[in-house]
Coordinates of C-alpha atoms in Angstrom, one line a residue:
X1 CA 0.0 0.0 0.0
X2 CA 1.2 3.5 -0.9
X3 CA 1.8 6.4 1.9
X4 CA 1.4 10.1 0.5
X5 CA 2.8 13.2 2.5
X6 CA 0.5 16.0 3.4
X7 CA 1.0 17.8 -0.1
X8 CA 0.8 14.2 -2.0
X9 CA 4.1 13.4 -2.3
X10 CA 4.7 9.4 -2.5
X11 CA 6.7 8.2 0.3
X12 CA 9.2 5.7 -0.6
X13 CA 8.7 2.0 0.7
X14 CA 11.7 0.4 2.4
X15 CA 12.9 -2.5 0.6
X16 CA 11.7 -5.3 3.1
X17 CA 13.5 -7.8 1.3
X18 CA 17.1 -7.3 1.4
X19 CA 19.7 -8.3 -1.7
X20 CA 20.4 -12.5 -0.8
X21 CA 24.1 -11.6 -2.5
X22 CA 24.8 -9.1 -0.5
X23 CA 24.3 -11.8 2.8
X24 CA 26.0 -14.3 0.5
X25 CA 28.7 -12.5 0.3
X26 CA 29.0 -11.1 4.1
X27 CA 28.6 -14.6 4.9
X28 CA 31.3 -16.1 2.9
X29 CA 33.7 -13.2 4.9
X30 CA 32.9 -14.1 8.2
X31 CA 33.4 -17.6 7.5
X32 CA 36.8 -17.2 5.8
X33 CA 38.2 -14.8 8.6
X34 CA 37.1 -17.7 11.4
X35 CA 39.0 -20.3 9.1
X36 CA 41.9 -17.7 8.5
X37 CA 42.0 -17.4 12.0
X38 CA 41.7 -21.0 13.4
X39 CA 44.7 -21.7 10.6
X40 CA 46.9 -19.2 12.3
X41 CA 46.2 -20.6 15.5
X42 CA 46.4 -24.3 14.0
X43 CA 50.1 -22.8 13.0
X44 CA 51.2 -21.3 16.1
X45 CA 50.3 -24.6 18.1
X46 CA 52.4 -26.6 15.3
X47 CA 55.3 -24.4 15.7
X48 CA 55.3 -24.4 19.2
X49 CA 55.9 -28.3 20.9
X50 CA 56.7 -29.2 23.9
X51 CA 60.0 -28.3 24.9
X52 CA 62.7 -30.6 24.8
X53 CA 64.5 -30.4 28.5
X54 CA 68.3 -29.6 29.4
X55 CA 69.1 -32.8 29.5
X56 CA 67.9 -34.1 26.0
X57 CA 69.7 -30.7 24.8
X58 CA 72.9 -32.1 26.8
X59 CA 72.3 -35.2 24.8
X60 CA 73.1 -33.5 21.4
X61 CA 76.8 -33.1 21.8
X62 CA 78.9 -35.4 19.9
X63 CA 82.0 -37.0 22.4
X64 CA 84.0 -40.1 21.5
X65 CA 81.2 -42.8 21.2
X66 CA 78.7 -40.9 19.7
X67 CA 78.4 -38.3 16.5
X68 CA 75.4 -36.1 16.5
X69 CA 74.8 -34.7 13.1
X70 CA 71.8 -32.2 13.3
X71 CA 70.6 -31.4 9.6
X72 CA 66.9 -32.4 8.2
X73 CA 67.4 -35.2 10.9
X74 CA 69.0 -36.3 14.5
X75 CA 71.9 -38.2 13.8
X76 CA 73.5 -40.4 16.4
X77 CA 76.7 -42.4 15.3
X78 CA 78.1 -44.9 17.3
X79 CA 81.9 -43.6 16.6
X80 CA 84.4 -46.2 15.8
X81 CA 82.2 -48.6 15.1
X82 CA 81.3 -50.9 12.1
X83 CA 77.2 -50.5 12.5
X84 CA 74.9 -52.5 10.3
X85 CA 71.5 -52.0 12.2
X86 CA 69.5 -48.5 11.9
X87 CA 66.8 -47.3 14.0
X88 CA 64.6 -45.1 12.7
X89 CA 62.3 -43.3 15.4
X90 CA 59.4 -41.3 14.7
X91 CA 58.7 -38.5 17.8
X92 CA 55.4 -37.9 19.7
X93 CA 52.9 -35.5 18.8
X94 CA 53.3 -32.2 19.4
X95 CA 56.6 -33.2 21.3
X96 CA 60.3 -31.3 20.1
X97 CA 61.8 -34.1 18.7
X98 CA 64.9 -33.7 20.3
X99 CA 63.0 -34.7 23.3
X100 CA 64.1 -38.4 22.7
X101 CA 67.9 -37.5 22.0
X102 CA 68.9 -39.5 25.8
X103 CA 67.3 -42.4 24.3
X104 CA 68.7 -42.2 20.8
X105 CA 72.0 -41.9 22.4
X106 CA 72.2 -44.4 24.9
X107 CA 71.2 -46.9 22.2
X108 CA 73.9 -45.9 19.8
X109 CA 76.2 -45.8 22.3
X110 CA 75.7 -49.5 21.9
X111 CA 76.6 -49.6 18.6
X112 CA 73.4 -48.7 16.6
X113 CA 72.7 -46.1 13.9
X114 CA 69.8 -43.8 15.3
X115 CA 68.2 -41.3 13.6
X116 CA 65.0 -39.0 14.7
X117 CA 63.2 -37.6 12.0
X118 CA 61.5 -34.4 13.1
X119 CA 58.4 -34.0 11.0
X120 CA 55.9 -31.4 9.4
X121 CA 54.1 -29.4 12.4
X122 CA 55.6 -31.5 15.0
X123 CA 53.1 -34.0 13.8
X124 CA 54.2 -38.1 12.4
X125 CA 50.9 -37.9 10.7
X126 CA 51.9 -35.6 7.7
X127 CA 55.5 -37.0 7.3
X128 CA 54.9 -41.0 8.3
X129 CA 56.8 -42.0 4.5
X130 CA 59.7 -39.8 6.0
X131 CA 61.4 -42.8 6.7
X132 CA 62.0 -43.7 2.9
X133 CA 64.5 -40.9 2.4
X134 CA 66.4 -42.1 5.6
X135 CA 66.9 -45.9 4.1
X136 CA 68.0 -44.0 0.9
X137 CA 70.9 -41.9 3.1
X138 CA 72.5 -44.7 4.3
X139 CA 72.6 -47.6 1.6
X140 CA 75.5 -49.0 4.3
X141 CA 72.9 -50.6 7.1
X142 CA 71.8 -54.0 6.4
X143 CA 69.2 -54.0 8.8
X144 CA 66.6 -51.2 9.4
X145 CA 63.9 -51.0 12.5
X146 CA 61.6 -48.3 12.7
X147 CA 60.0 -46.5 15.9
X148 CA 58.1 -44.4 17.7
X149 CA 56.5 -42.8 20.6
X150 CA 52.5 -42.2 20.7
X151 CA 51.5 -40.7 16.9
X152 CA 54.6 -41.4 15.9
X153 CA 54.6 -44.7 16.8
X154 CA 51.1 -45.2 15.3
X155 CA 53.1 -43.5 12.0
X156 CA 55.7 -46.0 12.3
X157 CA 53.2 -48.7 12.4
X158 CA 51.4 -46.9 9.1
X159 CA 54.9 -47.2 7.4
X160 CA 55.5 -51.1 8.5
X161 CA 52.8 -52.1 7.6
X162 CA 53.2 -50.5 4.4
X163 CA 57.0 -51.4 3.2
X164 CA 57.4 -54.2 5.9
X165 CA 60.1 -55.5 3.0
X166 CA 62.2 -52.6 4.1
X167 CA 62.5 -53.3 7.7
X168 CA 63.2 -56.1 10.1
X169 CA 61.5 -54.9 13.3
X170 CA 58.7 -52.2 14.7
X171 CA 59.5 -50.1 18.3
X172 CA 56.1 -49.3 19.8
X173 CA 57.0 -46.8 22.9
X174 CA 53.6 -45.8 24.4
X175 CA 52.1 -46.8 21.2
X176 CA 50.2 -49.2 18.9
X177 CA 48.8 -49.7 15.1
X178 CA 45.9 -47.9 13.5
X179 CA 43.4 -50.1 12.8
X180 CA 44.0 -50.1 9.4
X181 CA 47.3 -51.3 10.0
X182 CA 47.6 -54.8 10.3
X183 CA 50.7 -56.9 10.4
X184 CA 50.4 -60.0 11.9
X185 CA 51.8 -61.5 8.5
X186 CA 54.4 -59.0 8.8
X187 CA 57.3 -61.3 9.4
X188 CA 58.7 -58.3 11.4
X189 CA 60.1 -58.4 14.9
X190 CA 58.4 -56.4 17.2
X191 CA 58.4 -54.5 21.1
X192 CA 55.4 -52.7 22.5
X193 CA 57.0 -51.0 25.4
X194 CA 54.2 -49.6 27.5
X195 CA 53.2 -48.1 30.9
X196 CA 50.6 -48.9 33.9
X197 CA 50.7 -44.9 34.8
X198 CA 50.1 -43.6 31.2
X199 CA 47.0 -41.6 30.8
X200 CA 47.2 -41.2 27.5
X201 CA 47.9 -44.9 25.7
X202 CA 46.3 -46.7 28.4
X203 CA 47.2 -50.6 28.7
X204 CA 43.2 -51.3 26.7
X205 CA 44.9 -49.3 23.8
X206 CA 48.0 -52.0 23.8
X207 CA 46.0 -55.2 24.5
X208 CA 43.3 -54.0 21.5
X209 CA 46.3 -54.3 19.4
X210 CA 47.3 -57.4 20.0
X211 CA 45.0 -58.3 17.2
X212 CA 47.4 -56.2 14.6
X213 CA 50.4 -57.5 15.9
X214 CA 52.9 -60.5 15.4
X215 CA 52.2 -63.5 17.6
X216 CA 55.4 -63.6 18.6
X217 CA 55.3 -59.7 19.3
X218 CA 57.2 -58.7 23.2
X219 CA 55.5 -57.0 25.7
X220 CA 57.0 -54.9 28.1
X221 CA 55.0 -53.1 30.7
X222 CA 56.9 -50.8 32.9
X223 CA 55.5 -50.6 36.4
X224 CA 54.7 -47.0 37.5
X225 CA 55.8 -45.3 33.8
X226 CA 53.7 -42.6 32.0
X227 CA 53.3 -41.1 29.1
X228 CA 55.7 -38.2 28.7
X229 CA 58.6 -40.4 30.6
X230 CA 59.5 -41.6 27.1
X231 CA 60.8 -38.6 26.2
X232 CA 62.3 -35.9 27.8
X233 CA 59.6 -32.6 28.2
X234 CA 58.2 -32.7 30.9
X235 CA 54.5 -33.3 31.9
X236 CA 51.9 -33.9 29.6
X237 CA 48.3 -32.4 29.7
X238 CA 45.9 -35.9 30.7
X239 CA 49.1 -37.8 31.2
X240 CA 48.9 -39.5 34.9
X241 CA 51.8 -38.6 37.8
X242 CA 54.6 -41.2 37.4
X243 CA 55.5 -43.5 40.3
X244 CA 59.2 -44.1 38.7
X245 CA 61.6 -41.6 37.6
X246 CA 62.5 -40.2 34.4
X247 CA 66.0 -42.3 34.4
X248 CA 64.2 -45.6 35.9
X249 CA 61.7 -45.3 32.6
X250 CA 64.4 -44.6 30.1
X251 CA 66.6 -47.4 31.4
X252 CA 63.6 -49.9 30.8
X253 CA 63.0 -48.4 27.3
X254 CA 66.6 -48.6 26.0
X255 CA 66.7 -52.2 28.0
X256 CA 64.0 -53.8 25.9
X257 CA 64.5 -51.7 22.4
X258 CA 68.3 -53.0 22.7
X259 CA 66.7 -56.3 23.6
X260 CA 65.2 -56.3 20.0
X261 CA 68.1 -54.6 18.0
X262 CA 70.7 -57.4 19.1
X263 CA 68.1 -60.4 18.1
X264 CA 68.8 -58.6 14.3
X265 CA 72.4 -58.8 15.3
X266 CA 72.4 -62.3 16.0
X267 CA 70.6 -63.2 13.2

């Protein structure tokens, strides 16, 4: 209906019915600034993992058992020795992966290639073929074994399963197969390390995977470990309070992964 002014003038109707485009396109703004934004946070988080502690940094110097090479990987080489075994680890999510460098070290102290592969983000799920290019780099070791701690043990899995005709044996510290992943037919040799304080892999997670694993798979459970004692960071949001120290943990993880390493020796 038409409204007139005093003197007949038509007043003009407001258009009730706003331009859809014009709310299209507002729209489409507000949602690309919140995905902008939840990127750059996404980012920050990445860039920012937990910090390794000043005695995985301590673990990083090179003395006369062990070269550490620090390049697009950890290096640790057991000096003046003729190694023929590599282990490949793959670091927890969201952890610095020089985190694990007391671990890596005590193990090539023993005379094993390690190498840590750092990956994308801090995160073994955009990098778990990153242990192709490492094989490649050293055409010298006869026998590879590939590990890793949480995600990046579930990544190491991913890639066993995957090229088991590469490797000789799986590490699982804290950590287990996808369920896509299954290698009981492997032929691989493999250690779930594990322990009864960890909030994070609980022991369910590790006895569920017994059904991806090798029958003949070892199972080490260490009495009072946790989570973020198979690294070196420090405490770990949902993680449970250890009732063994860091050192106590470590000795029991380099104890049974050396266990497996020297079986491939033997052979």
């Amino acid at each position: 209906m038409r409204r007139y002014t005093p003197d007949g003038t038509i007043i003009p109707q407001r258009n009730r019915n706003p331009n859809p485009s014009r709310w299209f396109r507002r729209l489409s703004l507000l949602v690309l600034l919140l995905i902008s934004i939840s990127a750059v946070g996404f980012l920050y988080w990445g860039f920012n993992p937990s910090e390794a502690g000043s005695t995985a940094m301590e673990a990083l110097e090179s003395d006369d058992a062990v070269n550490v090479l620090q390049d697009r990987w950890i290096h640790f080489q057991p000096a003046g020795k003729d190694h023929r075994i590599g282990l490949i680890l793959y670091p927890g999510g969201h952890v610095d992966a020089r985190a694990y460098a007391p671990l890596a070290r005590a193990i090539s102290e023993k005379g094993f290639l390690v190498v840590i592969v750092p990956m994308p983000l801090n995160l073994a799920v955009f990098g778990s073929e990153k242990a192709d290019q490492v094989i490649i780099a050293y055409p010298e070791i006869e026998s590879w074994v590939i590990g890793g701690h949480s995600l990046g043990g579930v990544m190491a899995a991913r890639f066993a399963a995957r090229r088991s005709e590469v490797l000789q044996g799986l590490v699982l510290w804290a950590s287990y197969p996808g369920a896509n992943d299954d290698l009981r037919e492997s032929g691989l040799k493999v250690v779930s390390i594990y322990g009864t304080r960890d909030g994070l892999t609980t022991r369910a997670d590790v006895q569920a995977s017994q059904q991806r694993l090798p029958a003949d798979t070892t199972w080490v459970e260490i009495d009072g470990g946790n989570h973020a004692q198979f690294g070196q960071y420090g405490a770990q949001a949902g993680d449970l309070e250890p009732l063994i120290s860091v050192e106590s943990q470590h000795t029991q993880i380099i104890d049974a992964t050396l266990a497996l390493l020297s079986m491939l020796m033997d052979d």
